[in-house]
């Protein structure tokens, strides 16, 4: 897996006549080497030359951990009293004229240190190279994402057991986040949402002391990181008996979710998925209450490329993973959102989230 | 309060002959204007020219929120289809030759967009200016920090009620984080730590399913953000009866904490505080088991300038706020850390944390 990723980098370096690249985003170092670390203010970098082997540069105190985890076995270190940019200069091929950098991540301070130490003629942005590589998930990556999905679904099941009339949103959040730790997640992949009643009509509301009442919609939006990869799921439940209006918007959102999923196959545009969901919700008379994009890419980041919105004419390719999460938010009444994580396959779609979607009464 | 902060900036701009500065770190925009926002990938910037009024540049959708919160009343906006660097160019004084930027925060992408749009002769780093301003807290800032301390101490008190033999570390963490939300904190200021028994000997351990047992040390390290400011407290408790060894290290750490606090006064060096604590612990025979610095600055970030370590010869000044947190970690036995947040006053010290420090039996 890792070596084919390096092949992509070598192809880029050769085609673009770039002498070497320096990768410093910790998630990208993990993606390429298997070594996951937060170096804080210290310097961590992976040097990939056009010709020859890559070298991982780590703080001296991380040498052992890097040797154990990294598939790149050539490792250089720097102590706190050494200038890491001297180590970088010695690591780069002699006479490097064009150096690739992650310009969307690197700070100006570090850039200036590189300009001073390296003195190449040109520095090119390699963000798109890595973004495009990450876009198509390998089977190994999909397997990790499935574990992240399995854990978050177990978390949701456990959290539902705590739901009762009179329990507050934040009490349920506490239970969910406890279960995340208990079930072995690294942590939430974003701020866990439990929103009851009219709060569920706020697409990015904040859980509070609001107590769950009978006859309400209860919206859960949660995700976890597992081995560096994210999951993200939303389900909305009925606490006791719902009104016809509440049931109607639930059904409209569920059908929109299913219609979008039906369209997923290589060659379809991202826009067409958003449109499929939006047209259905609009036909049901709720178009103005679905005021966000359909979904977002998901992988090493819970929100990553591509964006699933009505203007994105990019086409689906096997290996893409993204969310499909239509919603209807009626002020004062409540909101429904149903979010799945899907994988584009050679033949169509695999829905990674397995939690049932039919309207379920809880509490 | 805010206007005196701008006076400092104007003094800097005049003394250093800098035509204007662009401030983009959201916490710095908050510090200077009172407008706290996470612009995600959108552009947020505060322009302070050497002469004339500052201007806040915000995404168009944030205009209303900015107008309500910001003390800077000159507000420019950009929509998603406008180039924010065009807005920046129109906002900067005509003929800006020297522009100040936060080089430790700004990405190369944004820097290159600025280079292209602005075309100044020189770009200077203003990180130190803002760091030095933040170093000395105003009475208003101290009042906010005290609220963050009061809340985290209430959280700790509530969490202690859940402690019992057989309860796991992560169950206590869940209760603490629930109480943070309930008591009105914005969230934890770092990953909440509850470490029992031999786990408490790991200075940066990770709470897990380890169940609390009688005769153990139980270490709590937690903090919250309130109105953008952090608190941070560590207390260690006895679950039932402790051994003489455990009591001995508790007393050594408590005395080290008190000895360091005694030294806090304007003019003393930061190093002298670390030394006072370390000498005591070393004299008690545990010097090798206190393997981290004494403390860290605290304010808008839970870890900020200055660093309280044995080589820092900077002198204390009234208005500094930092932690004092000596510890002893005996592998296989357990660890004790006692952490206070302190303010340097004109005459000495005010200890902001009020939670009792004498050894207390719980559970």
mmCIF file with all atom_site columns, N, CA, C and O in Angstrom, chain A residues 288-322:
data_model
loop_
_atom_site.group_PDB
_atom_site.id
_atom_site.type_symbol
_atom_site.label_atom_id
_atom_site.label_alt_id
_atom_site.label_comp_id
_atom_site.label_asym_id
_atom_site.label_entity_id
_atom_site.label_seq_id
_atom_site.pdbx_PDB_ins_code
_atom_site.Cartn_x
_atom_site.Cartn_y
_atom_site.Cartn_z
_atom_site.occupancy
_atom_site.B_iso_or_equiv
_atom_site.pdbx_formal_charge
_atom_site.auth_seq_id
_atom_site.auth_comp_id
_atom_site.auth_asym_id
_atom_site.auth_atom_id
_atom_site.pdbx_PDB_model_num
ATOM 1   N N  . UNK A 1 288 ? -36.590 25.107 0.981   1.00 0.00 ? 288 UNK A N  1
ATOM 2   C CA . UNK A 1 288 ? -35.914 26.219 1.671   1.00 0.00 ? 288 UNK A CA 1
ATOM 3   C C  . UNK A 1 288 ? -35.393 25.828 3.054   1.00 0.00 ? 288 UNK A C  1
ATOM 4   O O  . UNK A 1 288 ? -34.625 26.561 3.675   1.00 0.00 ? 288 UNK A O  1
ATOM 5   N N  . UNK A 1 289 ? -35.821 24.656 3.547   1.00 0.00 ? 289 UNK A N  1
ATOM 6   C CA . UNK A 1 289 ? -35.383 24.216 4.883   1.00 0.00 ? 289 UNK A CA 1
ATOM 7   C C  . UNK A 1 289 ? -34.228 23.209 4.816   1.00 0.00 ? 289 UNK A C  1
ATOM 8   O O  . UNK A 1 289 ? -33.902 22.569 5.807   1.00 0.00 ? 289 UNK A O  1
ATOM 9   N N  . UNK A 1 290 ? -33.689 23.018 3.620   1.00 0.00 ? 290 UNK A N  1
ATOM 10  C CA . UNK A 1 290 ? -32.486 22.167 3.451   1.00 0.00 ? 290 UNK A CA 1
ATOM 11  C C  . UNK A 1 290 ? -31.403 23.119 2.964   1.00 0.00 ? 290 UNK A C  1
ATOM 12  O O  . UNK A 1 290 ? -31.197 23.293 1.774   1.00 0.00 ? 290 UNK A O  1
ATOM 13  N N  . UNK A 1 291 ? -30.739 23.775 3.909   1.00 0.00 ? 291 UNK A N  1
ATOM 14  C CA . UNK A 1 291 ? -29.880 24.901 3.547   1.00 0.00 ? 291 UNK A CA 1
ATOM 15  C C  . UNK A 1 291 ? -28.388 24.607 3.672   1.00 0.00 ? 291 UNK A C  1
ATOM 16  O O  . UNK A 1 291 ? -27.590 25.514 3.870   1.00 0.00 ? 291 UNK A O  1
ATOM 17  N N  . UNK A 1 292 ? -28.015 23.349 3.514   1.00 0.00 ? 292 UNK A N  1
ATOM 18  C CA . UNK A 1 292 ? -26.575 23.053 3.483   1.00 0.00 ? 292 UNK A CA 1
ATOM 19  C C  . UNK A 1 292 ? -26.308 22.066 2.355   1.00 0.00 ? 292 UNK A C  1
ATOM 20  O O  . UNK A 1 292 ? -27.237 21.502 1.776   1.00 0.00 ? 292 UNK A O  1
ATOM 21  N N  . UNK A 1 293 ? -25.016 21.873 2.065   1.00 0.00 ? 293 UNK A N  1
ATOM 22  C CA . UNK A 1 293 ? -24.640 20.923 1.010   1.00 0.00 ? 293 UNK A CA 1
ATOM 23  C C  . UNK A 1 293 ? -25.019 19.498 1.432   1.00 0.00 ? 293 UNK A C  1
ATOM 24  O O  . UNK A 1 293 ? -25.250 19.227 2.607   1.00 0.00 ? 293 UNK A O  1
ATOM 25  N N  . UNK A 1 294 ? -25.007 18.606 0.457   1.00 0.00 ? 294 UNK A N  1
ATOM 26  C CA . UNK A 1 294 ? -25.411 17.230 0.740   1.00 0.00 ? 294 UNK A CA 1
ATOM 27  C C  . UNK A 1 294 ? -24.384 16.488 1.591   1.00 0.00 ? 294 UNK A C  1
ATOM 28  O O  . UNK A 1 294 ? -24.769 15.647 2.420   1.00 0.00 ? 294 UNK A O  1
ATOM 29  N N  . UNK A 1 295 ? -23.102 16.761 1.379   1.00 0.00 ? 295 UNK A N  1
ATOM 30  C CA . UNK A 1 295 ? -22.115 15.997 2.135   1.00 0.00 ? 295 UNK A CA 1
ATOM 31  C C  . UNK A 1 295 ? -20.695 16.457 1.898   1.00 0.00 ? 295 UNK A C  1
ATOM 32  O O  . UNK A 1 295 ? -20.466 17.487 1.252   1.00 0.00 ? 295 UNK A O  1
ATOM 33  N N  . UNK A 1 296 ? -19.757 15.676 2.429   1.00 0.00 ? 296 UNK A N  1
ATOM 34  C CA . UNK A 1 296 ? -18.331 16.035 2.374   1.00 0.00 ? 296 UNK A CA 1
ATOM 35  C C  . UNK A 1 296 ? -17.496 14.768 2.336   1.00 0.00 ? 296 UNK A C  1
ATOM 36  O O  . UNK A 1 296 ? -17.896 13.729 2.891   1.00 0.00 ? 296 UNK A O  1
ATOM 37  N N  . UNK A 1 297 ? -16.332 14.880 1.731   1.00 0.00 ? 297 UNK A N  1
ATOM 38  C CA . UNK A 1 297 ? -15.398 13.768 1.758   1.00 0.00 ? 297 UNK A CA 1
ATOM 39  C C  . UNK A 1 297 ? -14.989 13.442 3.180   1.00 0.00 ? 297 UNK A C  1
ATOM 40  O O  . UNK A 1 297 ? -15.077 14.286 4.079   1.00 0.00 ? 297 UNK A O  1
ATOM 41  N N  . UNK A 1 298 ? -14.534 12.206 3.403   1.00 0.00 ? 298 UNK A N  1
ATOM 42  C CA . UNK A 1 298 ? -14.184 11.750 4.750   1.00 0.00 ? 298 UNK A CA 1
ATOM 43  C C  . UNK A 1 298 ? -13.029 10.765 4.645   1.00 0.00 ? 298 UNK A C  1
ATOM 44  O O  . UNK A 1 298 ? -13.011 9.928  3.731   1.00 0.00 ? 298 UNK A O  1
ATOM 45  N N  . UNK A 1 299 ? -12.070 10.862 5.546   1.00 0.00 ? 299 UNK A N  1
ATOM 46  C CA . UNK A 1 299 ? -10.930 9.956  5.517   1.00 0.00 ? 299 UNK A CA 1
ATOM 47  C C  . UNK A 1 299 ? -10.028 10.262 6.699   1.00 0.00 ? 299 UNK A C  1
ATOM 48  O O  . UNK A 1 299 ? -10.456 10.151 7.847   1.00 0.00 ? 299 UNK A O  1
ATOM 49  N N  . UNK A 1 300 ? -8.805  10.695 6.421   1.00 0.00 ? 300 UNK A N  1
ATOM 50  C CA . UNK A 1 300 ? -7.908  11.093 7.504   1.00 0.00 ? 300 UNK A CA 1
ATOM 51  C C  . UNK A 1 300 ? -8.446  12.329 8.212   1.00 0.00 ? 300 UNK A C  1
ATOM 52  O O  . UNK A 1 300 ? -8.134  12.568 9.371   1.00 0.00 ? 300 UNK A O  1
ATOM 53  N N  . UNK A 1 301 ? -9.225  13.131 7.515   1.00 0.00 ? 301 UNK A N  1
ATOM 54  C CA . UNK A 1 301 ? -9.967  14.229 8.147   1.00 0.00 ? 301 UNK A CA 1
ATOM 55  C C  . UNK A 1 301 ? -11.453 13.937 8.024   1.00 0.00 ? 301 UNK A C  1
ATOM 56  O O  . UNK A 1 301 ? -11.894 13.356 7.028   1.00 0.00 ? 301 UNK A O  1
ATOM 57  N N  . UNK A 1 302 ? -12.198 14.372 9.025   1.00 0.00 ? 302 UNK A N  1
ATOM 58  C CA . UNK A 1 302 ? -13.635 14.096 8.979   1.00 0.00 ? 302 UNK A CA 1
ATOM 59  C C  . UNK A 1 302 ? -14.308 14.932 7.890   1.00 0.00 ? 302 UNK A C  1
ATOM 60  O O  . UNK A 1 302 ? -15.309 14.499 7.314   1.00 0.00 ? 302 UNK A O  1
ATOM 61  N N  . UNK A 1 303 ? -13.756 16.096 7.606   1.00 0.00 ? 303 UNK A N  1
ATOM 62  C CA . UNK A 1 303 ? -14.200 16.905 6.470   1.00 0.00 ? 303 UNK A CA 1
ATOM 63  C C  . UNK A 1 303 ? -13.014 17.043 5.546   1.00 0.00 ? 303 UNK A C  1
ATOM 64  O O  . UNK A 1 303 ? -12.030 17.702 5.895   1.00 0.00 ? 303 UNK A O  1
ATOM 65  N N  . UNK A 1 304 ? -13.076 16.417 4.389   1.00 0.00 ? 304 UNK A N  1
ATOM 66  C CA . UNK A 1 304 ? -11.988 16.592 3.445   1.00 0.00 ? 304 UNK A CA 1
ATOM 67  C C  . UNK A 1 304 ? -12.575 16.656 2.044   1.00 0.00 ? 304 UNK A C  1
ATOM 68  O O  . UNK A 1 304 ? -13.797 16.649 1.845   1.00 0.00 ? 304 UNK A O  1
ATOM 69  N N  . UNK A 1 305 ? -11.737 16.801 1.085   1.00 0.00 ? 305 UNK A N  1
ATOM 70  C CA . UNK A 1 305 ? -12.078 16.806 -0.308  1.00 0.00 ? 305 UNK A CA 1
ATOM 71  C C  . UNK A 1 305 ? -12.727 15.475 -0.679  1.00 0.00 ? 305 UNK A C  1
ATOM 72  O O  . UNK A 1 305 ? -12.291 14.451 -0.197  1.00 0.00 ? 305 UNK A O  1
ATOM 73  N N  . UNK A 1 306 ? -13.764 15.359 -1.502  1.00 0.00 ? 306 UNK A N  1
ATOM 74  C CA . UNK A 1 306 ? -14.437 16.437 -2.233  1.00 0.00 ? 306 UNK A CA 1
ATOM 75  C C  . UNK A 1 306 ? -15.644 16.977 -1.471  1.00 0.00 ? 306 UNK A C  1
ATOM 76  O O  . UNK A 1 306 ? -16.140 16.338 -0.540  1.00 0.00 ? 306 UNK A O  1
ATOM 77  N N  . UNK A 1 307 ? -16.128 18.121 -1.906  1.00 0.00 ? 307 UNK A N  1
ATOM 78  C CA . UNK A 1 307 ? -17.345 18.691 -1.352  1.00 0.00 ? 307 UNK A CA 1
ATOM 79  C C  . UNK A 1 307 ? -18.521 18.222 -2.211  1.00 0.00 ? 307 UNK A C  1
ATOM 80  O O  . UNK A 1 307 ? -18.467 18.297 -3.437  1.00 0.00 ? 307 UNK A O  1
ATOM 81  N N  . UNK A 1 308 ? -19.558 17.716 -1.550  1.00 0.00 ? 308 UNK A N  1
ATOM 82  C CA . UNK A 1 308 ? -20.712 17.189 -2.292  1.00 0.00 ? 308 UNK A CA 1
ATOM 83  C C  . UNK A 1 308 ? -21.788 18.278 -2.318  1.00 0.00 ? 308 UNK A C  1
ATOM 84  O O  . UNK A 1 308 ? -22.628 18.369 -1.425  1.00 0.00 ? 308 UNK A O  1
ATOM 85  N N  . UNK A 1 309 ? -21.692 19.150 -3.321  1.00 0.00 ? 309 UNK A N  1
ATOM 86  C CA . UNK A 1 309 ? -22.669 20.231 -3.431  1.00 0.00 ? 309 UNK A CA 1
ATOM 87  C C  . UNK A 1 309 ? -23.130 20.369 -4.875  1.00 0.00 ? 309 UNK A C  1
ATOM 88  O O  . UNK A 1 309 ? -22.549 19.775 -5.794  1.00 0.00 ? 309 UNK A O  1
ATOM 89  N N  . UNK A 1 310 ? -24.176 21.145 -5.052  1.00 0.00 ? 310 UNK A N  1
ATOM 90  C CA . UNK A 1 310 ? -24.886 21.199 -6.330  1.00 0.00 ? 310 UNK A CA 1
ATOM 91  C C  . UNK A 1 310 ? -24.116 21.814 -7.481  1.00 0.00 ? 310 UNK A C  1
ATOM 92  O O  . UNK A 1 310 ? -24.535 21.726 -8.638  1.00 0.00 ? 310 UNK A O  1
ATOM 93  N N  . UNK A 1 311 ? -22.957 22.444 -7.195  1.00 0.00 ? 311 UNK A N  1
ATOM 94  C CA . UNK A 1 311 ? -22.172 23.045 -8.280  1.00 0.00 ? 311 UNK A CA 1
ATOM 95  C C  . UNK A 1 311 ? -20.909 22.233 -8.596  1.00 0.00 ? 311 UNK A C  1
ATOM 96  O O  . UNK A 1 311 ? -20.127 22.617 -9.457  1.00 0.00 ? 311 UNK A O  1
ATOM 97  N N  . UNK A 1 312 ? -20.717 21.137 -7.894  1.00 0.00 ? 312 UNK A N  1
ATOM 98  C CA . UNK A 1 312 ? -19.473 20.387 -8.088  1.00 0.00 ? 312 UNK A CA 1
ATOM 99  C C  . UNK A 1 312 ? -19.638 19.382 -9.231  1.00 0.00 ? 312 UNK A C  1
ATOM 100 O O  . UNK A 1 312 ? -20.241 18.325 -9.060  1.00 0.00 ? 312 UNK A O  1
ATOM 101 N N  . UNK A 1 313 ? -19.087 19.731 -10.397 1.00 0.00 ? 313 UNK A N  1
ATOM 102 C CA . UNK A 1 313 ? -19.266 18.896 -11.593 1.00 0.00 ? 313 UNK A CA 1
ATOM 103 C C  . UNK A 1 313 ? -18.213 17.794 -11.702 1.00 0.00 ? 313 UNK A C  1
ATOM 104 O O  . UNK A 1 313 ? -18.154 17.080 -12.709 1.00 0.00 ? 313 UNK A O  1
ATOM 105 N N  . UNK A 1 314 ? -17.396 17.620 -10.679 1.00 0.00 ? 314 UNK A N  1
ATOM 106 C CA . UNK A 1 314 ? -16.446 16.502 -10.708 1.00 0.00 ? 314 UNK A CA 1
ATOM 107 C C  . UNK A 1 314 ? -17.220 15.192 -10.706 1.00 0.00 ? 314 UNK A C  1
ATOM 108 O O  . UNK A 1 314 ? -18.300 15.094 -10.134 1.00 0.00 ? 314 UNK A O  1
ATOM 109 N N  . UNK A 1 315 ? -16.604 14.173 -11.307 1.00 0.00 ? 315 UNK A N  1
ATOM 110 C CA . UNK A 1 315 ? -17.302 12.889 -11.392 1.00 0.00 ? 315 UNK A CA 1
ATOM 111 C C  . UNK A 1 315 ? -16.782 11.929 -10.324 1.00 0.00 ? 315 UNK A C  1
ATOM 112 O O  . UNK A 1 315 ? -15.629 12.003 -9.892  1.00 0.00 ? 315 UNK A O  1
ATOM 113 N N  . UNK A 1 316 ? -17.663 11.048 -9.942  1.00 0.00 ? 316 UNK A N  1
ATOM 114 C CA . UNK A 1 316 ? -17.336 10.049 -8.923  1.00 0.00 ? 316 UNK A CA 1
ATOM 115 C C  . UNK A 1 316 ? -16.363 9.028  -9.494  1.00 0.00 ? 316 UNK A C  1
ATOM 116 O O  . UNK A 1 316 ? -16.453 8.665  -10.667 1.00 0.00 ? 316 UNK A O  1
ATOM 117 N N  . UNK A 1 317 ? -15.466 8.580  -8.617  1.00 0.00 ? 317 UNK A N  1
ATOM 118 C CA . UNK A 1 317 ? -14.524 7.521  -8.996  1.00 0.00 ? 317 UNK A CA 1
ATOM 119 C C  . UNK A 1 317 ? -14.506 6.469  -7.896  1.00 0.00 ? 317 UNK A C  1
ATOM 120 O O  . UNK A 1 317 ? -14.680 6.806  -6.708  1.00 0.00 ? 317 UNK A O  1
ATOM 121 N N  . UNK A 1 318 ? -14.296 5.237  -8.292  1.00 0.00 ? 318 UNK A N  1
ATOM 122 C CA . UNK A 1 318 ? -14.245 4.152  -7.301  1.00 0.00 ? 318 UNK A CA 1
ATOM 123 C C  . UNK A 1 318 ? -13.156 4.463  -6.274  1.00 0.00 ? 318 UNK A C  1
ATOM 124 O O  . UNK A 1 318 ? -12.039 4.828  -6.646  1.00 0.00 ? 318 UNK A O  1
ATOM 125 N N  . UNK A 1 319 ? -13.494 4.327  -5.019  1.00 0.00 ? 319 UNK A N  1
ATOM 126 C CA . UNK A 1 319 ? -12.550 4.606  -3.944  1.00 0.00 ? 319 UNK A CA 1
ATOM 127 C C  . UNK A 1 319 ? -12.853 5.886  -3.198  1.00 0.00 ? 319 UNK A C  1
ATOM 128 O O  . UNK A 1 319 ? -12.305 6.124  -2.122  1.00 0.00 ? 319 UNK A O  1
ATOM 129 N N  . UNK A 1 320 ? -13.721 6.739  -3.765  1.00 0.00 ? 320 UNK A N  1
ATOM 130 C CA . UNK A 1 320 ? -14.112 7.942  -3.024  1.00 0.00 ? 320 UNK A CA 1
ATOM 131 C C  . UNK A 1 320 ? -14.984 7.544  -1.831  1.00 0.00 ? 320 UNK A C  1
ATOM 132 O O  . UNK A 1 320 ? -15.831 6.654  -1.951  1.00 0.00 ? 320 UNK A O  1
ATOM 133 N N  . UNK A 1 321 ? -14.791 8.214  -0.720  1.00 0.00 ? 321 UNK A N  1
ATOM 134 C CA . UNK A 1 321 ? -15.645 8.033  0.462   1.00 0.00 ? 321 UNK A CA 1
ATOM 135 C C  . UNK A 1 321 ? -16.162 9.404  0.868   1.00 0.00 ? 321 UNK A C  1
ATOM 136 O O  . UNK A 1 321 ? -15.373 10.349 0.992   1.00 0.00 ? 321 UNK A O  1
ATOM 137 N N  . UNK A 1 322 ? -17.471 9.513  1.023   1.00 0.00 ? 322 UNK A N  1
ATOM 138 C CA . UNK A 1 322 ? -18.050 10.801 1.450   1.00 0.00 ? 322 UNK A CA 1
ATOM 139 C C  . UNK A 1 322 ? -19.359 10.560 2.177   1.00 0.00 ? 322 UNK A C  1
ATOM 140 O O  . UNK A 1 322 ? -19.873 9.431  2.210   1.00 0.00 ? 322 UNK A O  1
#
